[in-house]
């Protein structure tokens, strides 16, 4: 009985300690909400102006393209969730991009054994 | 002691067939110098009746371009789950993509065919760029693609 009680006390103390630490981490400085984003630096350096960068391709180059992939942008970012108006640029049918090799096991389609994961190289 | 030996024998008996049922196979695809951007390639297999059996590799991460891999897209409906875990970067002109996969023995000498669909930005789509029967005799024999693939071979 004593052992159980001691265990309970210890686990409660541990939980309280961890909980308090986590709760403290989630709280920002009291006045953080009132300061502009660019002025949150705590090291005393002057705040840099906030520059908003758009990743939308607004240039007209794509309009002149003929044939394959016309209207798609050239960047390599994962823009599956872009919100532009042209349906061609979004993910076809709302499909997500596939998981890259190494991040997930190959599909269980009966073609693969259960051995080594895929190895790939481009020369 | 007897039960331990029996258990060992059983696990060995169960493991060995599994090891023998698959083998590492290297798929080597060399692209021609077609003078365009990186190519999207879909490598997939059809069964003896010509029906889609599954995908082996997808070169190119963005699913929005998969519609240009015409035959693969038609067979799968563009289902990206088909290429989860077997997707890599698109392949540049003149480059060689070398993939080593652990493939089931049942695919060889059983009427299965490996296909490659290819597509390049601002250039013509090339469904069924390569279609090669999977046979042990055909291993190591390079074949030429129709438009973008200079040579393809599988080795085991």
Coordinates of C-alpha atoms in Angstrom, one line a residue:
Chain A
X1 CA 0.0 0.0 0.0
X2 CA 2.8 2.4 0.9
X3 CA 4.6 1.5 -2.3
X4 CA 1.5 2.3 -4.3
X5 CA 1.1 5.6 -2.5
X6 CA 4.7 6.5 -3.1
X7 CA 4.4 5.7 -6.8
X8 CA 1.3 7.8 -7.1
X9 CA 2.9 10.7 -5.4
X10 CA 6.0 10.4 -7.6
X11 CA 4.0 10.3 -10.8
X12 CA 1.9 13.2 -9.8
X13 CA 4.9 15.3 -9.0
X14 CA 6.5 14.4 -12.3
X15 CA 3.4 15.2 -14.2
X16 CA 3.0 18.5 -12.4
X17 CA 6.6 19.4 -13.1
X18 CA 6.4 18.5 -16.8
X19 CA 3.0 20.1 -17.2
X20 CA 4.2 23.4 -15.7
X21 CA 7.2 23.5 -17.9
X22 CA 5.2 22.8 -21.0
X23 CA 2.6 25.4 -20.0
X24 CA 5.4 28.0 -19.4
X25 CA 6.8 27.3 -22.8
X26 CA 3.5 28.0 -24.6
X27 CA 3.1 31.4 -22.9
X28 CA 4.9 34.2 -24.7
X29 CA 6.0 37.5 -23.1
X30 CA 3.1 39.4 -21.6
X31 CA 3.2 42.1 -24.2
X32 CA 4.1 40.0 -27.2
X33 CA 0.7 40.3 -28.7
X34 CA 0.8 44.0 -28.8
X35 CA 4.1 44.3 -30.6
X36 CA 4.5 44.1 -34.4
X37 CA 5.8 40.8 -35.8
X38 CA 9.0 42.3 -37.1
X39 CA 9.8 43.7 -33.7
X40 CA 9.8 40.5 -31.7
X41 CA 13.6 40.1 -31.8
X42 CA 14.9 40.0 -28.3
X43 CA 18.6 40.7 -29.1
X44 CA 18.3 44.4 -29.3
X45 CA 19.0 44.6 -33.1
X46 CA 16.7 47.0 -35.0
X47 CA 13.8 45.3 -36.5
X48 CA 13.9 44.7 -40.2
X49 CA 11.0 45.7 -42.3
X50 CA 8.7 42.9 -43.0
X51 CA 8.7 41.9 -46.7
X52 CA 5.9 39.9 -48.0
X53 CA 6.9 37.6 -50.8
X54 CA 4.4 36.1 -53.2
X55 CA 5.1 32.7 -54.7
X56 CA 2.5 33.2 -57.4
X57 CA 3.9 33.3 -60.9
X58 CA 2.3 36.5 -62.1
X59 CA 4.5 36.8 -65.2
X60 CA 3.0 36.3 -68.6
X61 CA 5.5 33.8 -69.8
X62 CA 3.3 30.9 -69.4
X63 CA 0.6 32.4 -71.6
X64 CA 2.9 32.1 -74.6
X65 CA 3.6 28.4 -74.1
X66 CA 2.3 26.0 -76.5
X67 CA 1.7 22.3 -75.9
X68 CA 2.6 20.3 -72.9
X69 CA 2.0 21.5 -69.4
X70 CA 0.9 24.9 -70.7
X71 CA 0.0 27.2 -67.9
X72 CA 1.8 25.3 -65.1
X73 CA 4.5 27.1 -63.2
X74 CA 8.1 26.1 -63.2
X75 CA 9.0 26.3 -59.6
X76 CA 9.8 23.2 -57.6
X77 CA 7.8 24.0 -54.5
X78 CA 5.0 21.8 -53.4
X79 CA 2.2 23.9 -54.6
X80 CA -0.5 21.3 -54.5
X81 CA -2.5 23.6 -52.3
X82 CA -2.2 26.8 -54.3
X83 CA -5.3 28.9 -54.5
X84 CA -4.9 30.5 -57.9
X85 CA -7.9 30.6 -60.1
X86 CA -6.7 28.3 -62.9
X87 CA -7.7 24.8 -62.4
X88 CA -4.9 23.5 -64.4
X89 CA -2.3 24.7 -61.9
X90 CA -3.9 22.9 -58.9
X91 CA -3.7 19.3 -58.1
X92 CA -5.7 17.2 -60.5
X93 CA -8.8 16.1 -58.9
X94 CA -7.5 17.3 -55.5
X95 CA -4.9 14.5 -55.5
X96 CA -2.0 14.9 -53.1
X97 CA 1.5 14.4 -54.2
X98 CA 2.8 10.9 -53.5
X99 CA 5.1 10.0 -50.6
X100 CA 8.7 10.1 -51.8
X101 CA 10.8 6.9 -51.7
X102 CA 12.3 6.2 -48.3
X103 CA 9.5 7.9 -46.4
X104 CA 7.1 5.1 -46.8
X105 CA 7.2 1.4 -47.7
X106 CA 6.4 0.5 -51.4
X107 CA 2.7 -0.2 -52.0
X108 CA 1.5 -3.8 -51.3
X109 CA 0.7 -4.4 -54.9
X110 CA 2.2 -7.9 -55.1
X111 CA 5.1 -6.8 -57.2
X112 CA 7.6 -6.2 -54.4
X113 CA 9.2 -8.6 -52.0
X114 CA 9.5 -7.8 -48.4
X115 CA 13.2 -7.2 -48.5
X116 CA 15.3 -4.2 -49.2
X117 CA 13.8 -0.8 -49.8
X118 CA 14.2 0.8 -53.3
X119 CA 17.6 2.2 -54.1
X120 CA 17.8 5.0 -56.7
X121 CA 20.5 7.1 -58.2
X122 CA 20.7 9.4 -61.2
X123 CA 24.0 9.7 -63.1
Chain B
X1 CA 15.1 -28.2 -26.1
X2 CA 13.0 -30.1 -28.6
X3 CA 10.4 -27.4 -28.8
X4 CA 13.2 -24.8 -29.4
X5 CA 14.6 -26.8 -32.2
X6 CA 11.1 -27.3 -33.6
X7 CA 10.5 -23.6 -33.5
X8 CA 13.8 -22.8 -35.2
X9 CA 13.1 -25.3 -37.9
X10 CA 9.6 -23.8 -38.4
X11 CA 10.9 -20.2 -38.6
X12 CA 13.6 -21.2 -41.1
X13 CA 11.1 -23.1 -43.2
X14 CA 8.8 -20.1 -43.2
X15 CA 11.6 -17.6 -43.9
X16 CA 13.5 -19.3 -46.7
X17 CA 10.6 -19.4 -49.3
X18 CA 10.0 -15.7 -48.6
X19 CA 13.6 -14.9 -49.3
X20 CA 13.6 -17.0 -52.5
X21 CA 10.3 -15.4 -53.8
X22 CA 11.9 -12.1 -54.5
X23 CA 15.2 -10.8 -55.9
X24 CA 16.9 -7.5 -56.4
X25 CA 16.3 -6.2 -59.9
X26 CA 18.1 -3.1 -61.3
X27 CA 16.1 -1.0 -63.8
X28 CA 18.4 1.3 -65.8
X29 CA 16.8 4.0 -67.9
X30 CA 19.0 6.4 -70.0
X31 CA 17.3 9.4 -71.5
X32 CA 18.3 10.9 -74.8
X33 CA 19.5 14.5 -75.1
X34 CA 16.1 15.7 -76.3
X35 CA 16.8 19.3 -75.2
X36 CA 14.0 19.8 -72.8
X37 CA 13.3 19.9 -69.1
X38 CA 13.4 16.9 -66.8
X39 CA 11.2 14.0 -67.8
X40 CA 8.4 12.5 -65.8
X41 CA 8.5 8.7 -66.1
X42 CA 6.0 6.1 -64.9
X43 CA 7.3 2.5 -64.7
X44 CA 4.5 0.0 -64.3
X45 CA 3.6 -3.6 -65.0
X46 CA 0.7 -5.2 -66.8
X47 CA -0.3 -8.8 -66.4
X48 CA -0.6 -11.4 -69.2
X49 CA -4.1 -10.1 -70.1
X50 CA -2.8 -6.5 -70.5
X51 CA -4.4 -5.2 -67.3
X52 CA -2.5 -2.9 -65.0
X53 CA -0.9 -4.9 -62.3
X54 CA 1.0 -2.2 -60.3
X55 CA 3.6 0.5 -60.4
X56 CA 7.3 0.1 -59.9
X57 CA 8.5 3.7 -59.9
X58 CA 7.4 7.2 -60.6
X59 CA 10.0 9.8 -61.5
X60 CA 8.5 13.2 -60.7
X61 CA 6.9 14.5 -57.5
X62 CA 4.0 16.6 -58.7
X63 CA 0.8 14.8 -59.1
X64 CA -0.7 17.5 -61.2
X65 CA 1.5 16.5 -64.1
X66 CA 0.6 12.8 -63.9
X67 CA -2.2 13.2 -66.4
X68 CA 0.4 13.5 -69.1
X69 CA 1.6 10.0 -68.3
X70 CA -1.4 8.9 -70.3
X71 CA -1.6 5.2 -70.1
X72 CA -0.5 5.1 -66.4
X73 CA -3.0 7.8 -65.6
X74 CA -5.8 6.0 -67.5
X75 CA -5.0 2.7 -65.7
X76 CA -4.8 4.2 -62.2
X77 CA -7.1 7.2 -62.4
X78 CA -4.1 9.2 -61.2
X79 CA -4.2 7.5 -57.8
X80 CA -1.1 8.7 -56.1
X81 CA -1.3 5.9 -53.5
X82 CA -0.1 3.6 -56.3
X83 CA 3.3 5.3 -56.2
X84 CA 3.6 6.1 -52.5
X85 CA 7.1 5.2 -51.4
X86 CA 8.3 4.6 -54.9
X87 CA 8.5 8.2 -56.2
X88 CA 11.7 10.1 -56.9
X89 CA 12.8 13.2 -58.8
X90 CA 12.2 13.7 -62.5
X91 CA 15.1 12.8 -64.8
X92 CA 17.1 15.3 -66.9
X93 CA 17.8 14.9 -70.5
X94 CA 20.9 12.7 -71.1
X95 CA 20.8 11.4 -67.5
X96 CA 20.6 7.8 -66.4
X97 CA 18.1 6.7 -63.8
X98 CA 19.1 3.5 -61.9
X99 CA 16.6 1.9 -59.6
X100 CA 17.2 -1.3 -57.6
X101 CA 14.0 -2.9 -56.4
X102 CA 13.2 -6.1 -54.6
X103 CA 10.8 -7.7 -57.1
X104 CA 8.7 -10.8 -56.8
X105 CA 10.0 -13.8 -58.8
X106 CA 6.5 -14.4 -60.0
X107 CA 6.8 -11.4 -62.4
X108 CA 9.3 -13.1 -64.6
X109 CA 8.6 -15.6 -67.3
X110 CA 4.9 -15.3 -66.5
X111 CA 3.7 -13.0 -69.2
X112 CA 4.1 -9.7 -67.4
X113 CA 5.2 -6.6 -69.3
X114 CA 7.1 -3.6 -68.0
X115 CA 6.0 -0.3 -69.4
X116 CA 7.4 3.2 -69.3
X117 CA 5.2 6.3 -69.9
X118 CA 7.2 9.5 -70.4
X119 CA 6.3 13.2 -70.5
X120 CA 8.3 16.4 -70.8
X121 CA 7.2 20.0 -70.3
X122 CA 6.4 21.7 -73.6
X123 CA 7.1 18.5 -75.5
X124 CA 4.9 15.7 -76.7
X125 CA 3.6 13.1 -74.2
X126 CA 4.9 9.6 -74.9
X127 CA 2.7 6.8 -73.5
X128 CA 4.1 3.4 -73.7
X129 CA 7.6 4.8 -74.5
X130 CA 9.0 1.4 -73.6
X131 CA 7.2 -2.0 -73.3
X132 CA 9.4 -4.9 -72.5
X133 CA 8.3 -8.5 -71.5
X134 CA 9.8 -9.5 -68.1
X135 CA 11.8 -12.7 -68.7
X136 CA 14.9 -14.0 -67.2
X137 CA 16.4 -14.4 -70.8
X138 CA 15.7 -10.7 -71.5
X139 CA 17.6 -9.5 -68.5
X140 CA 20.6 -7.3 -69.4
X141 CA 19.3 -6.7 -73.0
X142 CA 18.9 -3.0 -73.6
X143 CA 15.9 -1.8 -75.6
X144 CA 15.3 1.6 -77.1
X145 CA 12.3 3.9 -76.3
X146 CA 10.2 5.7 -78.9
X147 CA 11.0 9.3 -78.1
X148 CA 12.8 10.2 -74.9
X149 CA 14.4 6.9 -73.7
X150 CA 17.7 6.2 -75.3
X151 CA 17.9 2.8 -73.7
X152 CA 16.3 0.7 -71.0
X153 CA 17.4 -2.5 -69.4
X154 CA 16.7 -4.6 -66.3
X155 CA 19.4 -6.7 -64.6
X156 CA 19.0 -9.3 -61.9

